[in-house]
Amino acid sequence: MINHVDLDPGPGRRDYRCGAMSYDGHKGTDFALRSLARLADDVAVLAAAAGKVVGVRDGMADVSIATTGRESVKDKECGNGVRVEHPGGWTTQYCHLKRGSVVVRSGDSIATGQRLGAVGLSGMTEFPHVHITVEKDGTVVDPFRGLDGGPQCGPGDTPLWNAEARRALVDHAPILLDAGFGTGAVERADAEAGTAAREAAGGDAGALVVWSRIAGVEPGDRLATTITTPDGRELFADRWTADQTRIVQFRFVGKKRPAGGWPPGQYTGRVVLERDGRPPRERVVSIRIAG
């Protein structure tokens, strides 16, 4: 989960936990893929409840607005999507689906859990995800809060998610999405596409760096990155502390090639993401330097 419904009525932002994992005016809950490479997996988008399909769009390209610009999706911000009416004045809308994946049509009656399409990158988005908006009588409802109120911060007394979904949708932030080795400056776009990781290099590589992508970052979260040599010595260490909320944070750190080149063998990178009160997230990566 990357973004939540914005519950702040003013120009600020506030998610259901009283955090800032949203943006001003955001009307849904976003579930993201870890990288662009997962678009090929056709990750299914399923109907949250039984109802009748009242709107469908398909055919828009899976491309980031960072490439095409916001004007390219004007009045089609949802991208490829499906809108469903449910009994009792409820509606759900599913946006940013993959081109060619929508398998329902307007007028179809659908069951809970029925496949609607696949997660995509269409419409007003810069990363692959599905955006789900829930409305009751035309008013947006945060599915984590429901209609019956509750504590000021945290889930409502009666969330809309069923028990199985609530167990699966535990707040796992911060999330260590991905990490890998590079041999120089790493482009964020390559990391997002799943093509940045290097597993082998020569002794003349310009640098050894470890890159990471993390999501759901809040002030005080800590990211420790280390590189060890083939004989187990620490080659490089870095510790970074977040000073603001970030939906997704990308960074790379490392060391330039020494004068005599890199000794051959397997180098190990370790990334540890920490937040007080939560178990650390860790990723270990490696690269082999040829002799």
Coordinates of C-alpha atoms in Angstrom, one line a residue:
M1 CA 0.0 0.0 0.0
I2 CA 1.6 3.2 -1.2
N3 CA -1.1 5.9 -0.6
H4 CA -4.3 6.1 1.5
V5 CA -7.4 8.3 1.3
D6 CA -6.6 11.9 2.3
L7 CA -8.8 12.7 5.3
D8 CA -7.6 16.2 5.8
P9 CA -10.4 18.6 4.6
G10 CA -7.9 21.4 3.9
P11 CA -4.8 21.7 1.7
G12 CA -2.8 19.4 3.9
R13 CA -2.8 15.6 3.9
R14 CA -3.6 13.0 6.5
D15 CA -4.1 9.2 6.3
Y16 CA -6.3 7.2 8.6
R17 CA -3.3 6.6 11.0
C18 CA -2.8 10.4 11.3
G19 CA 0.3 9.9 9.1
A20 CA 1.1 11.6 5.8
M21 CA 1.0 8.6 3.4
S22 CA -1.3 10.3 1.0
Y23 CA -1.4 13.5 -1.0
D24 CA -3.9 16.4 -1.0
G25 CA -7.2 15.3 -2.4
H26 CA -6.4 11.7 -2.9
K27 CA -9.6 9.7 -3.0
G28 CA -8.5 6.1 -2.9
T29 CA -6.2 3.4 -1.7
D30 CA -3.2 2.5 -3.9
F31 CA -1.7 -0.9 -4.1
A32 CA 1.6 -0.9 -6.1
L33 CA 3.8 -3.4 -7.8
R34 CA 7.4 -3.6 -6.6
S35 CA 8.8 -2.7 -10.1
L36 CA 7.8 -2.2 -13.7
A37 CA 9.1 -5.7 -14.4
R38 CA 6.0 -7.1 -12.6
L39 CA 3.7 -5.7 -15.3
A40 CA 4.5 -8.8 -17.3
D41 CA 3.0 -10.9 -14.5
D42 CA -0.5 -9.7 -15.1
V43 CA -1.2 -9.3 -11.4
A44 CA -5.0 -9.6 -11.0
V45 CA -7.4 -6.9 -9.9
L46 CA -10.4 -8.5 -8.3
A47 CA -13.9 -7.1 -7.5
A48 CA -14.2 -6.1 -3.8
A49 CA -17.9 -6.9 -3.8
A50 CA -20.7 -8.2 -6.0
G51 CA -22.4 -5.7 -8.2
K52 CA -23.0 -4.4 -11.7
V53 CA -20.4 -2.9 -14.0
V54 CA -21.4 0.6 -15.0
G55 CA -18.3 1.9 -16.7
V56 CA -15.2 0.5 -18.4
R57 CA -12.2 2.0 -20.2
D58 CA -9.4 0.1 -21.9
G59 CA -6.8 0.8 -24.6
M60 CA -4.7 3.5 -22.9
A61 CA -0.9 2.8 -22.9
D62 CA 1.0 1.7 -19.8
V63 CA 3.4 4.7 -19.6
S64 CA 4.4 7.1 -16.8
I65 CA 3.2 10.7 -17.0
A66 CA 6.8 11.5 -16.2
T67 CA 7.4 10.6 -19.8
T68 CA 4.2 11.8 -21.5
G69 CA 3.1 14.7 -19.3
R70 CA -0.1 15.4 -17.4
E71 CA -1.9 16.9 -20.4
S72 CA -1.7 13.5 -22.2
V73 CA -4.2 12.0 -19.7
K74 CA -6.5 15.0 -19.2
D75 CA -10.0 13.9 -18.4
K76 CA -8.8 10.3 -18.4
E77 CA -6.8 10.4 -15.2
C78 CA -8.1 7.0 -14.1
G79 CA -6.6 5.4 -17.1
N80 CA -7.9 2.0 -18.0
G81 CA -10.5 1.3 -15.3
V82 CA -13.7 -0.3 -14.1
R83 CA -16.6 1.2 -12.1
V84 CA -19.0 -1.0 -10.3
E85 CA -22.3 -0.2 -8.5
H86 CA -23.2 -2.2 -5.5
P87 CA -26.5 -2.4 -3.5
G88 CA -27.2 0.2 -0.9
G89 CA -25.7 3.2 -2.7
W90 CA -22.1 1.9 -2.8
T91 CA -19.7 2.1 -5.7
T92 CA -16.1 1.0 -6.3
Q93 CA -13.8 2.2 -9.0
Y94 CA -10.5 0.6 -10.1
C95 CA -8.0 2.7 -12.0
H96 CA -4.6 2.5 -13.8
L97 CA -5.3 -1.1 -15.1
K98 CA -3.0 -2.6 -17.7
R99 CA -3.9 -2.0 -21.4
G100 CA -5.8 -5.0 -22.8
S101 CA -6.4 -6.6 -19.4
V102 CA -10.0 -5.6 -18.7
V103 CA -12.2 -8.6 -19.0
V104 CA -15.6 -7.2 -18.0
R105 CA -18.0 -4.9 -19.9
S106 CA -20.6 -2.4 -18.9
G107 CA -23.8 -4.1 -17.8
D108 CA -22.1 -7.3 -16.6
S109 CA -23.2 -8.6 -13.2
I110 CA -20.1 -9.6 -11.2
A111 CA -19.3 -11.7 -8.1
T112 CA -17.1 -10.8 -5.2
G113 CA -13.5 -11.8 -6.1
Q114 CA -14.2 -11.9 -9.9
R115 CA -11.3 -10.8 -12.0
L116 CA -11.7 -7.3 -13.6
G117 CA -8.3 -6.8 -15.1
A118 CA -4.6 -6.5 -14.2
V119 CA -2.5 -3.9 -12.4
G120 CA -1.1 -1.4 -14.9
L121 CA 0.5 2.0 -15.5
S122 CA -2.2 3.8 -17.4
G123 CA -3.6 7.3 -16.7
M124 CA -2.3 9.8 -14.1
T125 CA 0.4 7.7 -12.5
E126 CA 4.2 7.4 -12.4
F127 CA 4.4 3.9 -11.0
P128 CA 2.4 0.6 -11.6
H129 CA -0.5 0.3 -9.2
V130 CA -4.2 -0.1 -8.8
H131 CA -6.1 2.8 -7.2
I132 CA -9.4 1.8 -5.6
T133 CA -12.0 4.4 -4.7
V134 CA -15.0 3.5 -2.5
E135 CA -18.1 5.7 -2.4
K136 CA -21.3 5.7 -0.5
D137 CA -24.1 7.8 -2.0
G138 CA -21.4 9.7 -3.9
T139 CA -19.2 10.4 -0.9
V140 CA -15.7 8.9 -0.7
V141 CA -15.3 6.5 2.2
D142 CA -11.9 5.3 3.5
P143 CA -12.2 1.5 3.7
F144 CA -9.9 1.5 6.7
R145 CA -12.3 3.8 8.6
G146 CA -15.7 2.8 7.4
L147 CA -18.9 4.7 8.3
D148 CA -19.1 4.2 12.1
G149 CA -16.3 6.4 13.4
G150 CA -13.7 5.3 15.9
P151 CA -10.5 6.6 17.4
Q152 CA -9.1 9.8 15.9
C153 CA -6.1 7.8 14.6
G154 CA -6.1 4.3 13.4
P155 CA -8.7 2.0 11.8
G156 CA -12.4 2.8 12.4
D157 CA -14.7 0.8 14.6
T158 CA -16.1 -1.0 11.5
P159 CA -13.7 -1.0 8.6
L160 CA -15.0 -2.0 5.2
W161 CA -12.4 -4.7 4.7
N162 CA -13.5 -8.2 5.7
A163 CA -11.5 -10.1 8.3
E164 CA -9.3 -11.9 5.7
A165 CA -8.4 -8.6 4.0
R166 CA -7.7 -6.9 7.4
R167 CA -5.2 -9.7 8.2
A168 CA -3.5 -9.2 4.9
L169 CA -3.5 -5.4 5.0
V170 CA -1.5 -5.0 8.1
D171 CA 0.5 -1.7 7.9
H172 CA 4.0 -3.1 7.0
A173 CA 5.6 0.3 6.4
P174 CA 8.4 1.1 5.9
I175 CA 8.8 -1.4 3.0
L176 CA 12.1 -2.4 1.5
L177 CA 11.0 -2.7 -2.1
D178 CA 14.2 -3.7 -3.8
A179 CA 18.0 -3.4 -3.7
G180 CA 21.0 -4.3 -5.8
F181 CA 24.5 -3.6 -6.8
G182 CA 25.7 -1.1 -9.4
T183 CA 29.0 -0.1 -10.9
G184 CA 28.5 3.6 -11.0
A185 CA 25.6 6.1 -10.8
V186 CA 22.3 4.2 -10.9
E187 CA 19.3 5.7 -12.7
R188 CA 16.1 5.7 -10.7
A189 CA 14.2 4.7 -13.8
D190 CA 16.3 1.6 -14.3
A191 CA 15.8 0.6 -10.6
E192 CA 12.0 1.0 -11.0
A193 CA 12.1 -1.0 -14.2
G194 CA 13.9 -3.9 -12.5
T195 CA 16.9 -3.6 -14.8
A196 CA 19.5 -1.9 -12.5
A197 CA 21.0 -4.8 -10.6
R198 CA 24.4 -6.0 -11.6
E199 CA 25.5 -9.5 -10.6
A200 CA 29.0 -9.5 -12.2
A201 CA 31.7 -6.9 -13.2
G202 CA 35.3 -6.6 -14.0
G203 CA 38.1 -5.3 -11.7
D204 CA 38.1 -2.1 -13.7
A205 CA 34.5 -1.2 -12.7
G206 CA 34.3 2.5 -11.9
A207 CA 32.6 2.0 -8.5
L208 CA 30.8 -0.5 -6.4
V209 CA 27.5 0.9 -5.1
V210 CA 24.4 -0.5 -3.5
W211 CA 21.0 1.0 -4.5
S212 CA 17.7 0.7 -2.7
R213 CA 14.1 1.6 -3.1
I214 CA 11.9 1.9 0.0
A215 CA 8.3 2.9 0.4
G216 CA 6.2 4.4 3.2
V217 CA 9.0 6.4 4.7
E218 CA 8.4 8.6 7.7
P219 CA 10.7 10.9 9.6
G220 CA 13.1 9.0 11.8
D221 CA 13.2 5.8 9.6
R222 CA 16.7 4.6 9.2
L223 CA 18.5 2.9 6.3
A224 CA 21.9 1.3 6.9
T225 CA 23.9 0.2 3.9
T226 CA 27.2 -1.8 4.0
I227 CA 29.5 -3.5 1.5
T228 CA 31.9 -6.2 2.5
T229 CA 34.9 -7.6 0.6
P230 CA 35.3 -11.3 -0.5
D231 CA 37.4 -11.9 2.7
G232 CA 34.7 -10.4 4.9
R233 CA 36.2 -7.0 5.6
E234 CA 33.9 -3.9 5.7
L235 CA 34.6 -1.9 2.5
F236 CA 31.9 0.8 3.0
A237 CA 29.2 1.8 5.4
D238 CA 26.5 4.4 5.3
R239 CA 23.6 5.3 7.6
W240 CA 20.8 7.6 6.4
T241 CA 17.9 8.9 8.5
A242 CA 14.7 10.2 6.9
D243 CA 13.8 13.8 7.7
Q244 CA 10.4 13.9 5.9
T245 CA 7.6 11.7 4.6
R246 CA 8.3 10.0 1.3
I247 CA 6.0 7.8 -0.6
V248 CA 9.0 6.1 -2.4
Q249 CA 12.6 6.9 -1.7
F250 CA 15.5 5.9 -4.0
R251 CA 19.1 6.2 -3.2
F252 CA 22.5 4.7 -4.0
V253 CA 25.8 4.8 -2.1
G254 CA 29.2 3.2 -2.4
K255 CA 32.8 3.5 -3.1
K256 CA 34.9 4.5 -6.1
R257 CA 37.4 2.0 -7.7
P258 CA 40.8 1.9 -5.9
A259 CA 44.0 2.7 -7.8
G260 CA 44.8 -0.9 -8.3
G261 CA 41.3 -2.0 -9.3
W262 CA 38.9 -4.3 -7.4
P263 CA 40.3 -7.6 -6.1
P264 CA 38.4 -10.5 -7.5
G265 CA 35.7 -12.4 -5.7
Q266 CA 32.2 -12.0 -4.4
Y267 CA 31.3 -8.7 -2.7
T268 CA 28.2 -8.6 -0.4
G269 CA 25.9 -5.7 0.1
R270 CA 23.5 -5.5 3.0
V271 CA 20.6 -3.0 3.4
V272 CA 18.7 -2.8 6.7
L273 CA 15.6 -0.6 7.0
E274 CA 14.5 0.2 10.6
R275 CA 11.6 2.0 12.4
D276 CA 11.3 2.1 16.1
G277 CA 8.8 -0.5 17.4
R278 CA 8.8 -2.5 14.2
P279 CA 11.0 -5.4 13.0
P280 CA 13.8 -4.4 10.7
R281 CA 13.6 -5.1 7.0
E282 CA 16.8 -6.5 5.4
R283 CA 18.0 -7.4 1.9
V284 CA 21.4 -9.0 1.1
V285 CA 22.8 -8.7 -2.5
S286 CA 26.0 -9.7 -4.1
I287 CA 28.2 -9.0 -7.1
R288 CA 31.1 -11.1 -8.4
I289 CA 34.3 -9.3 -9.6
A290 CA 36.2 -11.3 -12.2
G291 CA 39.9 -11.9 -11.8

